[in-house]
Each structure stands twice: as structure tokens, then as C-alpha cells.
Amino acid sequence: MTVGIVMLTHGDLARSSEVARYWATSGCPVVIHVDKRVEQKPYAAFVQSLSDLDNVLFSKRHRCEWGAWSLVQASQTASELILREFKDIQHVYLASGTCLPLRPVSELVQYLEERPRTDFIESATTNDVPWTVGGLDEERFTLRFPFSWRRHRKLFDGYVKLQRRIGVKRRIPMGLVPHMGSQWWCLTRHTLSAILEDPQRDLFDKYFSKVWIPDESYYQTLARLYSHKIESRSLTLSKFDFQGKPHIFYDDHLQLLRRSDCFVARKIWPDANMLYDVFLHQNEADTKRAAPTPSKIDRIFSKAIDRRTKGRAGLVMQSRHPNHNWENGMTCAPYGVVQGLTELFHDFEPWLSRACEAEVHGHLFSPTGVEFLGDQDTYGGCLYNSLEARDYNPKAFLRNLIWNTRGKTQCFQFGPDDTQDITWMMAGDPNASISIVSGAWAVPLFNSNRNFSELRKEAARLQKIEAEHIKILTSHYSKARVNIWTMAEFIEAPMEPLQTIIDSMGARSKRRLTEAPRMVDLTGFGQFLQNLKNQGMHPYLMGDFPVGNDPKPNTPKRRKPYLVK
Amino acid sequence: MGFIRSYRLRLLRKRWRIRAFRKRRELRPVADRTKAIKKNDIIVFSTLRNERVRLSYFLRYYRDLGVSHFIMVDNNSDDGSREFLADQPDVTLFSTSHSYKRSRFGVDWLNWLQMKYAHGHWSLVVDVDEFFVYPFCDTRPLRALTDWLDASSIRSFGAMLLDMYPKGPINAEPYRAGQNPMEIASWFDAGNYTIERNKKFGNLWIQGGPRARMFFRDKPELAPALNKTPLVKWDRSYVYASSTHMLLPRGLNLVYDEWGGEKTSGCLLHAKFLNTFSEKAEEELRRGQHYSASVEYKAYAAALEDSPVIWTRWSEKYINWRQLEILGLMSKGNWA
């Protein structure tokens, strides 16, 4: 008993010949179908190259086209020939010219001998398979497809639309339940001959010749009628990408393929010399190889599909430039934005970086300088402190910063005096945690030594900007985590908000806060606000500051950490 | 995209084709080996001037990738580049003494040569200081990539220009002929690029890197474009519109995904900053044959007076394509 190989080939005949020879010399009869589009001369040379082998035959040639009935015809004629000519065949294996046997033929033969009545053919009903391309699953069997999908796409689509509109439907022949699956099967003589010698074959053929991609459904459906035992999987390892096109294997896949535990793989790149050398000329001894890990191949290829369809979140690069709302993450990692705290505390930034292990920058978007951590000229990924370059594309600047420093949480100061161009981006970014003590911009004004009329104007400007900023962050478009305290609220009990800020940054410190930063002296701040009010400018963002009731600068007194259990 | 706009682009493409056709007279064949080009050969196209010292490594690099023919235009070299190239068995050499600027920086010449010789071939247009890196380039020849692109019905492949620089001053280590330039200029900027879409041609416009950082600090909008589409399955109706930054028909410029995914892309390692650079910058400035009144070279000349160090402590040292892919400068896409 042995296995017969039906090989369909249309290109790279040198490799097909090599593989056919391998099968044949290992004791498997081979029948080859060569696409009629291959010209006479190379075909003759191909036949000649295998002429010394008496168990290699060539079947009548059909002109094959992807997704067309002719592919089924090709396998039918070849199968008929192989069943007729080689009586000791128990299983027939359908392979292509770009298939490569990964394990010695003897192992395949033995495997099949142990399962003499099992058909290996992937066969699932249309409802159960997610991998149809072009949105046609059920309709493959109920519409007509006389036009080529590859060559006449418009006609193809138009005709499908027309049929849908009119509502015509083909009747599926009695007794058939449409099934689909990989076109590479291995059937027993019993099943295959039953399919080919069916009295109703003409009817079935006529029906399937108008089905779309019949090579994925003809045998898959008919095998269900006759098989004693269907094992619904293909023995051929074949991976498809997101467009339904097979992945190609190269030399660098050697280890993967060795450990795949599959009998045959497709598609192999014709110039993958090492793969052909290794697998076609391997000794039995080599086959005692490392433990098979077939899932690794799956992982690699499903990752490739993910990369192509979803991409890496927060990355914009030469081959990924998502349209608005298709970013799948504006930035790649959580980051913190703190507004109004440097104004309230002495040395707030060093304190914050001690408290939360984040890289705490100054005002990155300040109009006077790009204040990287430690006043560096450049930072991660060679971002540099040029105002013009930053303001040329502030969103890219922020996105690049977060991308370049993956693995380290970033945090920067923000304020109404800074470039506001990134407000919308931050608001829409779930990675941003924005903490605002509103109205704190007034503190530097209060401490500055400028004319009051100037201060008044500046205060009005900053208040307007901050109000707008807060409005955006609290609008229903906002996806960022936003915490806002008025300055009055904050000063009342600063520890709790500080803890919230640190927690929201995601970088968890081991302990709860024990040390508070030192607050600036606010004596007379209430009066300052009252003066602004008296001048007709109404500062409201900082909350209620009664005149005369100045907040005490909080001396670094140790508060007792409290625990909620 | 309205009908009128697409028709305008069509006219523009025709105009450039005619222009390229007229410029053919400026090219004089020195060594014509185009008969040796076989049906599936990948062809490299390049224009150069006085690059003798770079040529041997350049040819070797691309031969190793599996390029079987080079079609090159020599613009008036006097350092032996022409003689050297004329002797190479796989180089077809044209020479011209006409204006580089008036051939739109060599684009017209190459458009003509591509029209004539590249039809139906994969064509790679690179300068002699640009080294093409693509996913798996250490294990798979260029043909593997082009076969895969063919199978995926992709006609053009993007590769961003990545400026490489040495750690010390540019002049510190002299470049020897035949040496891998990345041994000296092995550093690059990993993440200071800005990307904008060009509405008219549909391509991305990428700026940044060390040139923007050093020479266009205060004028980032003038920084040179880094987006390139050097590898194209050529058809005689295609033209490069401006250097290899953009093509017509504009569909060829869509080398990026707009729906969140990543298309497969590569990089062109640009070994410009070697000791040959300052000399070159001076000469080019004198000739005034470069883009936009040679603004780029003016900026270089000004900055090069005091032999600057481009390197920073945040620079990355080049290892391989996988590193570039991890850094997000290029992508494997769905090629696995």
C-alpha cells in the first residue's frame, strides 16, 4: 500500500520536477498536471526531466485560473489517472508544485497506513468559517460566477450585485450540504473513487462549475457524502494572510518548519535553496529532531497579520499614517500632565520624580524653551530643544517623546502660557492623565514685580486660555483621565490630590506619600485676587479665596499616613 | 479627488514624460550593456558626480542583494568614476555634461532611462551613498522581496532616508575605498521625525533627523524631505515627480496604510556624513546645482565651518534591520 501524489503545477517547473522526483523515488506514484498556459517548450523539457521515472505520469492539461472550475477539472483528471494506473494506492494526496515535504515520505506512508479509512480534508460548513475573502460565504453556493475575479473584477462585482438585487438563487443539488476548506486534501481511494464515479457526477460538476472558488468546496462537500471518517484538517501546512493569499516560506523559516510537525508545507519560495536542500536530501537520522512546536508558526503569522491590520499603537511612521480616529492609540504608553503645581511648590519636579519614578520634565511646551528633564539639549530618540521644531508639529513631538521613551513613564508640566496645540490630542488620548490645579498661574503673577495693569491683562489672558483648556478636557470628547482641583480646594488639603496625581500616573511607588513638597508663600494672595476683582477682572478659576484669610504655607510637617482597610 | 484634479495630474505626468524624452539627447552612452538585461532582472538606477571612492562598496552592496544590472549616469566626473564604471561588467554607463539642475536634479535623465530600460522590471533608484535595507535583508535576497510584492500585487515600496553619522567630528576618520561606510557613520536619530501628508500627490512628507536637528534648527519647514519610494515595478508610463520622493500616477505613493495597519517598508541608510562631505558641500555650493537654490548646502557650509559633532548621547548605533523595525522606523508589515 502506498500514497499517490497528484501534483498541480503552473510555474517554476524546475522545483516541481525536483519535488516530483523526490516523491517518486521514495516510492510514491506521481501524476502531474501542468497548467496549459505553460508553453510547449518548457513543458516538454519538464516531461523530459522526469522521463527516467516510470511512476511519474502526466495528465491531460487544462487551462487553469485561480478560483475557477478548471482547477477542479485538473485535479479530477489527474486523480482518475492515478487511481486507474496505480492499483496499490490507498490514499491520494493533492499537492501543488510549490509544496515541500517536511518529513520523510516513509513517515507519511506509515501514518496513513495506520489510518486506512480516514480522509484528511478540511471541511466546514460556511457558517462556521471566518476566513472567507470578499464577503462571500453562503453566496458562493447560491449565486453564479461566470466572470473572473482576477481579470474582470468590475463585471464580477456587478453581476453579484445584480443577482442580489433581483434575488435569484441557485438551487443546491439534493443531498448536498455546502462545506468549505483548504484545497489541499488527502483522500482515500474509496472516497475519491466514489466522488469521481458518482452517477450524479455530471449534475454535481455542472453545479460546482458556477460556484465561486470550487476547489475549496467541491471535494470538501462531496467527501461528506461518502467518507467513513473525515478528519477535518489538511495535512499540508499552509498559512494565509489577511487577503487570503498564502504566506511564503524562506530559508530563514528552516527551524520553524523543522519543528512544525507537518508532513507537507506550502508555499515555498522557489529560490529557497536551503529549504529544498535540507528537506529533499535529508537522512532518516536527521529526523530525530527537536520537539515539534507547531504553534510557533501560528504565532508568527498571526502576529504578521496583526501588524498589517492593526499596527503598533502610538506609532506614526513612513508606512503607518492612520487617518483621524483610526490611530488605535494616539500614543503608545500612559503619561502624566501636571498643570499648576510647579507654580505652587518649591522644587516640585524633583519631588515628583522621587515620588513616582517617572521621568518628570518641566514645561515641554513653554514659549521660552523646551524644558527636558535635567535641562538637556536633546532627549529620547534625539528630540531636541528647538522651539521652532517643536511648534512645527507639536503633536508629533509629543507622540515621538512617548514612543521614544517606551518603558519609562513620562510626565511634564503644562500651563495656559504653553503652546495649546496639543490640547485636543491629549483630551482624546486615554493614555493621558491630566491633573490640573486651576488658577495656579496667578501665583507667579502675584510674586512678580510688574505693573498692575499689565498683570491684570496677563491674568485675563491666562484665565481665558485655561478655561478653554478645561472646557475641552471636560467635554464629552475627552477620553483622558482628568483631575481638576481649584487652587483653593487644593491648598486646603494638598496631600490627597498629590496622592491622586501620583496614582494616576500609573508608576506606583511602594509607599504612600509621606513627604510633601514645600508650598510657596501665599501671604497676601487673597488680597491680590481682590485687587484684580476691583479692577474689573474676575479671577474665578482658583476658587474662593477670602481676603485676609491667607493660606498658611505648609511647613514640611509630617502627616500621618492614613490607611483604609 | 475630483476628475479635474486627476486630469491635471495626468497632464503633469505627460509633461514630465515628454521632458524626459527630450532630455535623452543629453545622455551619451559610454558603455551600453543593456543587451545583457534578462527578463526578470532587478535594475539599479543612479546619477553621480565624482564619487569614485564610494563606488566599489556601492556596487558590491547591491550585487550582494541580487541586483544584476546597474544603469548609471555620470554627470561630468573628473575623478575617475567614469573610467571605473565603464569597466564594470554589469554597468551600463551614460555620461552627460549638461546641467544637473535643469534635468530636475537628474530625475529627467533617469525617467528617460527607466522608460527605456526598466519597463516590466523592478527598478531601484538610489544615490551612491544610499544603502537599501528591507525586512529580512540579512537572510533573503532582494528578489524574495520583489517576488512577494508581485504576489501581493504591490507596485511600489517605500524606504525612508535615514541619515547616518559618525560619533566624532565628520572629518575625524577618513573613508577608504571599498570600506563599508556604516563602519564610520554608524549612528542615527531614532525618533525625531515629523510626517505630513502631501494632499496633491498623496505621498507622505517626512522631515527630521540629524540634518533638521543640526542645520535647520530654527527653520524646520526647510529641512530636506526624507520620504522615498525607491523600489518600483516600473511601467513606461510612470514618472518620478521630484527626486524619488514622489511618483505619478499618485497611487504609487500610497506606500503607507491609512487605517491603522503597517505596510511593509524599508530604509535607505544615507552615508552622507563622511569625511568626503565638507569637500562635497563646498563644491556643490559653488556649482549651485542643487534643490531650492542649494539652500541645503548653504546651511551645511555655514555649520561646517567649525567641524561639528552630530552625535548626541541619545543617538542610536546601527545594528541591523530588526533594530530599525523595533524602533518603528520601518516595518515588516505582513511579510513574515
mmCIF file of N, CA and C in Angstrom, chain B residues 184-289:
data_model
loop_
_atom_site.group_PDB
_atom_site.id
_atom_site.type_symbol
_atom_site.label_atom_id
_atom_site.label_comp_id
_atom_site.label_asym_id
_atom_site.label_seq_id
_atom_site.Cartn_x
_atom_site.Cartn_y
_atom_site.Cartn_z
ATOM 1 N N ILE B 184 31.992 53.695 9.805
ATOM 2 C CA ILE B 184 32.336 55.013 10.334
ATOM 3 C C ILE B 184 31.070 55.749 10.759
ATOM 4 N N ALA B 185 30.169 55.876 9.820
ATOM 5 C CA ALA B 185 28.919 56.581 10.114
ATOM 6 C C ALA B 185 27.895 55.554 10.574
ATOM 7 N N SER B 186 27.971 55.198 11.852
ATOM 8 C CA SER B 186 27.115 54.109 12.296
ATOM 9 C C SER B 186 26.008 54.575 13.239
ATOM 10 N N TRP B 187 25.804 55.866 13.335
ATOM 11 C CA TRP B 187 24.817 56.369 14.286
ATOM 12 C C TRP B 187 23.674 57.067 13.568
ATOM 13 N N PHE B 188 22.524 57.062 14.212
ATOM 14 C CA PHE B 188 21.381 57.738 13.587
ATOM 15 C C PHE B 188 20.418 58.260 14.651
ATOM 16 N N ASP B 189 19.518 59.143 14.208
ATOM 17 C CA ASP B 189 18.465 59.675 15.082
ATOM 18 C C ASP B 189 17.266 58.741 14.995
ATOM 19 N N ALA B 190 16.795 58.281 16.159
ATOM 20 C CA ALA B 190 15.762 57.241 16.114
ATOM 21 C C ALA B 190 14.346 57.791 16.073
ATOM 22 N N GLY B 191 14.124 58.972 16.633
ATOM 23 C CA GLY B 191 12.705 59.322 16.774
ATOM 24 C C GLY B 191 12.386 60.795 16.789
ATOM 25 N N ASN B 192 12.962 61.572 15.883
ATOM 26 C CA ASN B 192 12.586 62.988 15.857
ATOM 27 C C ASN B 192 12.046 63.381 14.486
ATOM 28 N N TYR B 193 11.208 62.515 13.945
ATOM 29 C CA TYR B 193 10.705 62.754 12.596
ATOM 30 C C TYR B 193 9.274 63.266 12.635
ATOM 31 N N THR B 194 8.984 64.158 11.728
ATOM 32 C CA THR B 194 7.603 64.625 11.607
ATOM 33 C C THR B 194 7.079 64.216 10.238
ATOM 34 N N ILE B 195 5.811 63.875 10.223
ATOM 35 C CA ILE B 195 5.219 63.355 8.993
ATOM 36 C C ILE B 195 3.961 64.131 8.654
ATOM 37 N N GLU B 196 3.871 64.503 7.415
ATOM 38 C CA GLU B 196 2.699 65.227 6.946
ATOM 39 C C GLU B 196 2.274 64.580 5.639
ATOM 40 N N ARG B 197 1.007 64.715 5.316
ATOM 41 C CA ARG B 197 0.581 64.130 4.049
ATOM 42 C C ARG B 197 0.568 65.206 2.971
ATOM 43 N N ASN B 198 1.075 64.865 1.819
ATOM 44 C CA ASN B 198 1.009 65.769 0.679
ATOM 45 C C ASN B 198 -0.302 65.503 -0.055
ATOM 46 N N LYS B 199 -1.219 66.457 0.053
ATOM 47 C CA LYS B 199 -2.566 66.234 -0.471
ATOM 48 C C LYS B 199 -2.566 66.020 -1.976
ATOM 49 N N LYS B 200 -1.699 66.742 -2.657
ATOM 50 C CA LYS B 200 -1.750 66.705 -4.114
ATOM 51 C C LYS B 200 -1.272 65.365 -4.666
ATOM 52 N N PHE B 201 -0.143 64.900 -4.144
ATOM 53 C CA PHE B 201 0.423 63.664 -4.705
ATOM 54 C C PHE B 201 0.107 62.436 -3.865
ATOM 55 N N GLY B 202 -0.434 62.661 -2.669
ATOM 56 C CA GLY B 202 -0.807 61.524 -1.838
ATOM 57 C C GLY B 202 0.347 60.879 -1.100
ATOM 58 N N ASN B 203 1.542 61.406 -1.235
ATOM 59 C CA ASN B 203 2.662 60.801 -0.523
ATOM 60 C C ASN B 203 2.790 61.406 0.865
ATOM 61 N N LEU B 204 3.588 60.778 1.700
ATOM 62 C CA LEU B 204 3.899 61.361 2.997
ATOM 63 C C LEU B 204 5.127 62.241 2.839
ATOM 64 N N TRP B 205 5.173 63.265 3.648
ATOM 65 C CA TRP B 205 6.319 64.152 3.617
ATOM 66 C C TRP B 205 6.982 64.053 4.976
ATOM 67 N N ILE B 206 8.140 63.441 4.993
ATOM 68 C CA ILE B 206 8.828 63.185 6.262
ATOM 69 C C ILE B 206 10.027 64.122 6.388
ATOM 70 N N GLN B 207 10.150 64.735 7.544
ATOM 71 C CA GLN B 207 11.315 65.579 7.813
ATOM 72 C C GLN B 207 11.862 65.236 9.185
ATOM 73 N N GLY B 208 13.073 65.663 9.439
ATOM 74 C CA GLY B 208 13.650 65.416 10.748
ATOM 75 C C GLY B 208 15.046 64.819 10.614
ATOM 76 N N GLY B 209 15.465 64.124 11.653
ATOM 77 C CA GLY B 209 16.776 63.517 11.619
ATOM 78 C C GLY B 209 17.880 64.534 11.877
ATOM 79 N N PRO B 210 19.133 64.090 11.769
ATOM 80 C CA PRO B 210 20.250 64.962 12.131
ATOM 81 C C PRO B 210 20.354 66.221 11.272
ATOM 82 N N ARG B 211 19.925 66.128 10.012
ATOM 83 C CA ARG B 211 20.040 67.324 9.181
ATOM 84 C C ARG B 211 19.111 68.425 9.679
ATOM 85 N N ALA B 212 17.874 68.036 10.041
ATOM 86 C CA ALA B 212 16.959 69.040 10.593
ATOM 87 C C ALA B 212 17.482 69.527 11.938
ATOM 88 N N ARG B 213 17.999 68.600 12.721
ATOM 89 C CA ARG B 213 18.450 68.936 14.083
ATOM 90 C C ARG B 213 19.652 69.874 14.062
ATOM 91 N N MET B 214 20.589 69.632 13.154
ATOM 92 C CA MET B 214 21.820 70.414 13.146
ATOM 93 C C MET B 214 21.725 71.669 12.282
ATOM 94 N N PHE B 215 21.170 71.495 11.093
ATOM 95 C CA PHE B 215 21.300 72.570 10.107
ATOM 96 C C PHE B 215 20.025 73.364 9.908
ATOM 97 N N PHE B 216 18.897 72.834 10.390
ATOM 98 C CA PHE B 216 17.634 73.552 10.183
ATOM 99 C C PHE B 216 16.878 73.705 11.498
ATOM 100 N N ARG B 217 17.652 73.912 12.553
ATOM 101 C CA ARG B 217 17.088 74.028 13.894
ATOM 102 C C ARG B 217 15.959 75.040 13.985
ATOM 103 N N ASP B 218 16.189 76.176 13.381
ATOM 104 C CA ASP B 218 15.214 77.258 13.519
ATOM 105 C C ASP B 218 14.261 77.331 12.334
ATOM 106 N N LYS B 219 14.538 76.529 11.317
ATOM 107 C CA LYS B 219 13.679 76.577 10.128
ATOM 108 C C LYS B 219 13.264 75.166 9.736
ATOM 109 N N PRO B 220 12.564 74.484 10.639
ATOM 110 C CA PRO B 220 12.285 73.063 10.384
ATOM 111 C C PRO B 220 11.515 72.840 9.084
ATOM 112 N N GLU B 221 10.784 73.871 8.650
ATOM 113 C CA GLU B 221 9.994 73.678 7.429
ATOM 114 C C GLU B 221 10.891 73.566 6.201
ATOM 115 N N LEU B 222 12.140 74.022 6.308
ATOM 116 C CA LEU B 222 13.042 73.937 5.157
ATOM 117 C C LEU B 222 13.860 72.642 5.148
ATOM 118 N N ALA B 223 13.755 71.880 6.208
ATOM 119 C CA ALA B 223 14.567 70.664 6.307
ATOM 120 C C ALA B 223 14.236 69.716 5.151
ATOM 121 N N PRO B 224 15.258 69.000 4.656
ATOM 122 C CA PRO B 224 15.041 68.155 3.483
ATOM 123 C C PRO B 224 14.039 67.031 3.727
ATOM 124 N N ALA B 225 13.370 66.625 2.659
ATOM 125 C CA ALA B 225 12.398 65.534 2.739
ATOM 126 C C ALA B 225 13.129 64.203 2.839
ATOM 127 N N LEU B 226 12.597 63.303 3.656
ATOM 128 C CA LEU B 226 13.252 62.012 3.864
ATOM 129 C C LEU B 226 12.442 60.843 3.310
ATOM 130 N N ASN B 227 11.205 61.136 2.889
ATOM 131 C CA ASN B 227 10.397 60.039 2.355
ATOM 132 C C ASN B 227 10.887 59.671 0.961
ATOM 133 N N LYS B 228 10.980 58.376 0.709
ATOM 134 C CA LYS B 228 11.416 57.927 -0.611
ATOM 135 C C LYS B 228 10.661 56.675 -1.005
ATOM 136 N N THR B 229 10.471 56.536 -2.284
ATOM 137 C CA THR B 229 9.876 55.325 -2.830
ATOM 138 C C THR B 229 10.809 54.817 -3.919
ATOM 139 N N PRO B 230 11.891 54.177 -3.515
ATOM 140 C CA PRO B 230 12.929 53.869 -4.498
ATOM 141 C C PRO B 230 12.671 52.615 -5.326
ATOM 142 N N LEU B 231 11.837 51.718 -4.811
ATOM 143 C CA LEU B 231 11.690 50.421 -5.467
ATOM 144 C C LEU B 231 10.307 50.338 -6.100
ATOM 145 N N VAL B 232 10.276 50.245 -7.424
ATOM 146 C CA VAL B 232 9.008 50.282 -8.142
ATOM 147 C C VAL B 232 9.033 49.260 -9.269
ATOM 148 N N LYS B 233 7.922 48.540 -9.387
ATOM 149 C CA LYS B 233 7.782 47.672 -10.558
ATOM 150 C C LYS B 233 7.433 48.603 -11.704
ATOM 151 N N TRP B 234 8.437 48.906 -12.522
ATOM 152 C CA TRP B 234 8.316 50.034 -13.422
ATOM 153 C C TRP B 234 7.435 49.736 -14.624
ATOM 154 N N ASP B 235 6.730 50.786 -15.007
ATOM 155 C CA ASP B 235 5.980 50.739 -16.245
ATOM 156 C C ASP B 235 6.369 52.000 -17.000
ATOM 157 N N ARG B 236 6.395 51.921 -18.308
ATOM 158 C CA ARG B 236 6.926 53.086 -19.003
ATOM 159 C C ARG B 236 6.048 54.321 -18.856
ATOM 160 N N SER B 237 4.855 54.151 -18.310
ATOM 161 C CA SER B 237 4.014 55.335 -18.134
ATOM 162 C C SER B 237 4.262 56.035 -16.804
ATOM 163 N N TYR B 238 5.108 55.463 -15.950
ATOM 164 C CA TYR B 238 5.365 56.084 -14.648
ATOM 165 C C TYR B 238 6.438 57.176 -14.771
ATOM 166 N N VAL B 239 6.370 58.144 -13.884
ATOM 167 C CA VAL B 239 7.487 59.092 -13.757
ATOM 168 C C VAL B 239 7.725 59.414 -12.283
ATOM 169 N N TYR B 240 8.989 59.672 -11.978
ATOM 170 C CA TYR B 240 9.300 60.269 -10.687
ATOM 171 C C TYR B 240 9.046 61.753 -10.809
ATOM 172 N N ALA B 241 8.322 62.314 -9.836
ATOM 173 C CA ALA B 241 7.964 63.718 -9.930
ATOM 174 C C ALA B 241 9.071 64.591 -9.360
ATOM 175 N N SER B 242 9.602 64.189 -8.217
ATOM 176 C CA SER B 242 10.627 65.019 -7.607
ATOM 177 C C SER B 242 11.554 64.078 -6.867
ATOM 178 N N SER B 243 12.790 64.034 -7.316
ATOM 179 C CA SER B 243 13.732 63.033 -6.817
ATOM 180 C C SER B 243 12.991 61.699 -6.741
ATOM 181 N N THR B 244 13.275 60.881 -5.718
ATOM 182 C CA THR B 244 12.463 59.676 -5.600
ATOM 183 C C THR B 244 11.418 59.855 -4.507
ATOM 184 N N HIS B 245 11.131 61.119 -4.168
ATOM 185 C CA HIS B 245 10.179 61.381 -3.097
ATOM 186 C C HIS B 245 8.753 61.075 -3.516
ATOM 187 N N MET B 246 8.438 61.376 -4.756
ATOM 188 C CA MET B 246 7.077 61.088 -5.187
ATOM 189 C C MET B 246 7.012 60.711 -6.657
ATOM 190 N N LEU B 247 5.937 59.976 -6.952
ATOM 191 C CA LEU B 247 5.763 59.422 -8.287
ATOM 192 C C LEU B 247 4.411 59.825 -8.846
ATOM 193 N N LEU B 248 4.279 59.657 -10.117
ATOM 194 C CA LEU B 248 2.972 59.697 -10.756
ATOM 195 C C LEU B 248 2.868 58.461 -11.629
ATOM 196 N N PRO B 249 1.744 57.824 -11.699
ATOM 197 C CA PRO B 249 0.458 58.125 -11.064
ATOM 198 C C PRO B 249 0.538 58.042 -9.538
ATOM 199 N N ARG B 250 -0.331 58.834 -8.910
ATOM 200 C CA ARG B 250 -0.173 59.038 -7.473
ATOM 201 C C ARG B 250 -0.444 57.788 -6.641
ATOM 202 N N GLY B 251 -1.120 56.795 -7.204
ATOM 203 C CA GLY B 251 -1.350 55.551 -6.469
ATOM 204 C C GLY B 251 -0.049 54.910 -6.005
ATOM 205 N N LEU B 252 1.024 55.165 -6.748
ATOM 206 C CA LEU B 252 2.318 54.585 -6.378
ATOM 207 C C LEU B 252 2.861 55.181 -5.089
ATOM 208 N N ASN B 253 2.357 56.353 -4.722
ATOM 209 C CA ASN B 253 2.852 56.983 -3.498
ATOM 210 C C ASN B 253 2.199 56.421 -2.246
ATOM 211 N N LEU B 254 1.184 55.597 -2.412
ATOM 212 C CA LEU B 254 0.470 55.062 -1.251
ATOM 213 C C LEU B 254 1.232 53.890 -0.641
ATOM 214 N N VAL B 255 2.396 54.175 -0.133
ATOM 215 C CA VAL B 255 3.188 53.105 0.467
ATOM 216 C C VAL B 255 2.920 53.004 1.959
ATOM 217 N N TYR B 256 1.902 53.712 2.426
ATOM 218 C CA TYR B 256 1.575 53.687 3.846
ATOM 219 C C TYR B 256 0.117 53.293 4.020
ATOM 220 N N ASP B 257 -0.196 52.780 5.202
ATOM 221 C CA ASP B 257 -1.563 52.375 5.477
ATOM 222 C C ASP B 257 -2.282 53.494 6.219
ATOM 223 N N GLU B 258 -3.538 53.719 5.860
ATOM 224 C CA GLU B 258 -4.279 54.825 6.476
ATOM 225 C C GLU B 258 -5.256 54.344 7.537
ATOM 226 N N TRP B 259 -5.370 53.054 7.699
ATOM 227 C CA TRP B 259 -6.409 52.534 8.595
ATOM 228 C C TRP B 259 -5.816 51.864 9.821
ATOM 229 N N GLY B 260 -4.653 52.329 10.200
ATOM 230 C CA GLY B 260 -4.074 51.861 11.449
ATOM 231 C C GLY B 260 -3.031 50.766 11.282
ATOM 232 N N GLY B 261 -3.071 50.057 10.174
ATOM 233 C CA GLY B 261 -2.101 48.989 9.970
ATOM 234 C C GLY B 261 -0.754 49.510 9.501
ATOM 235 N N GLU B 262 0.193 48.597 9.401
ATOM 236 C CA GLU B 262 1.519 48.964 8.903
ATOM 237 C C GLU B 262 1.777 48.230 7.607
ATOM 238 N N LYS B 263 2.159 48.947 6.584
ATOM 239 C CA LYS B 263 2.601 48.267 5.370
ATOM 240 C C LYS B 263 4.076 47.931 5.505
ATOM 241 N N THR B 264 4.513 47.004 4.704
ATOM 242 C CA THR B 264 5.920 46.645 4.730
ATOM 243 C C THR B 264 6.739 47.804 4.167
ATOM 244 N N SER B 265 7.837 48.133 4.837
ATOM 245 C CA SER B 265 8.668 49.229 4.355
ATOM 246 C C SER B 265 10.113 48.999 4.763
ATOM 247 N N GLY B 266 10.991 49.744 4.144
ATOM 248 C CA GLY B 266 12.420 49.608 4.441
ATOM 249 C C GLY B 266 13.040 50.956 4.769
ATOM 250 N N CYS B 267 14.356 51.006 4.731
ATOM 251 C CA CYS B 267 15.071 52.258 4.964
ATOM 252 C C CYS B 267 16.186 52.390 3.952
ATOM 253 N N LEU B 268 16.550 53.618 3.668
ATOM 254 C CA LEU B 268 17.763 53.866 2.895
ATOM 255 C C LEU B 268 18.783 54.464 3.852
ATOM 256 N N LEU B 269 19.781 53.686 4.211
ATOM 257 C CA LEU B 269 20.822 54.224 5.083
ATOM 258 C C LEU B 269 21.621 55.225 4.264
ATOM 259 N N HIS B 270 21.678 56.449 4.742
ATOM 260 C CA HIS B 270 22.256 57.525 3.963
ATOM 261 C C HIS B 270 23.608 57.898 4.560
ATOM 262 N N ALA B 271 24.661 57.395 3.941
ATOM 263 C CA ALA B 271 26.006 57.614 4.487
ATOM 264 C C ALA B 271 26.602 58.883 3.905
ATOM 265 N N LYS B 272 25.945 59.975 4.183
ATOM 266 C CA LYS B 272 26.376 61.248 3.606
ATOM 267 C C LYS B 272 27.500 61.853 4.429
ATOM 268 N N PHE B 273 27.381 61.687 5.758
ATOM 269 C CA PHE B 273 28.316 62.393 6.630
ATOM 270 C C PHE B 273 29.604 61.618 6.859
ATOM 271 N N LEU B 274 30.415 61.581 5.818
ATOM 272 C CA LEU B 274 31.760 61.032 5.935
ATOM 273 C C LEU B 274 32.716 62.199 5.728
ATOM 274 N N ASN B 275 34.023 61.900 5.748
ATOM 275 C CA ASN B 275 34.966 62.996 5.589
ATOM 276 C C ASN B 275 34.872 63.633 4.201
ATOM 277 N N THR B 276 34.247 62.905 3.265
ATOM 278 C CA THR B 276 34.101 63.457 1.927
ATOM 279 C C THR B 276 33.074 64.593 1.888
ATOM 280 N N PHE B 277 32.351 64.743 2.984
ATOM 281 C CA PHE B 277 31.179 65.602 2.943
ATOM 282 C C PHE B 277 31.501 67.089 2.813
ATOM 283 N N SER B 278 32.453 67.568 3.606
ATOM 284 C CA SER B 278 32.677 69.012 3.603
ATOM 285 C C SER B 278 33.157 69.484 2.229
ATOM 286 N N GLU B 279 34.040 68.676 1.662
ATOM 287 C CA GLU B 279 34.547 68.987 0.329
ATOM 288 C C GLU B 279 33.392 69.076 -0.665
ATOM 289 N N LYS B 280 32.561 68.043 -0.567
ATOM 290 C CA LYS B 280 31.417 67.930 -1.451
ATOM 291 C C LYS B 280 30.486 69.139 -1.266
ATOM 292 N N ALA B 281 30.239 69.480 -0.023
ATOM 293 C CA ALA B 281 29.325 70.581 0.266
ATOM 294 C C ALA B 281 29.836 71.873 -0.351
ATOM 295 N N GLU B 282 31.139 72.097 -0.200
ATOM 296 C CA GLU B 282 31.734 73.303 -0.780
ATOM 297 C C GLU B 282 31.582 73.332 -2.287
ATOM 298 N N GLU B 283 31.912 72.184 -2.872
ATOM 299 C CA GLU B 283 31.869 72.103 -4.326
ATOM 300 C C GLU B 283 30.444 72.317 -4.837
ATOM 301 N N GLU B 284 29.495 71.650 -4.170
ATOM 302 C CA GLU B 284 28.108 71.748 -4.616
ATOM 303 C C GLU B 284 27.599 73.175 -4.462
ATOM 304 N N LEU B 285 28.072 73.831 -3.413
ATOM 305 C CA LEU B 285 27.653 75.204 -3.189
ATOM 306 C C LEU B 285 28.168 76.085 -4.327
ATOM 307 N N ARG B 286 29.404 75.827 -4.732
ATOM 308 C CA ARG B 286 29.995 76.587 -5.839
ATOM 309 C C ARG B 286 29.207 76.379 -7.119
ATOM 310 N N ARG B 287 28.825 75.120 -7.344
ATOM 311 C CA ARG B 287 28.141 74.818 -8.596
ATOM 312 C C ARG B 287 26.696 75.304 -8.597
ATOM 313 N N GLY B 288 26.123 75.404 -7.387
ATOM 314 C CA GLY B 288 24.739 75.883 -7.297
ATOM 315 C C GLY B 288 23.776 75.050 -8.104
ATOM 316 N N GLN B 289 23.991 73.750 -8.097
ATOM 317 C CA GLN B 289 23.172 72.866 -8.929
ATOM 318 C C GLN B 289 22.139 72.104 -8.110
#
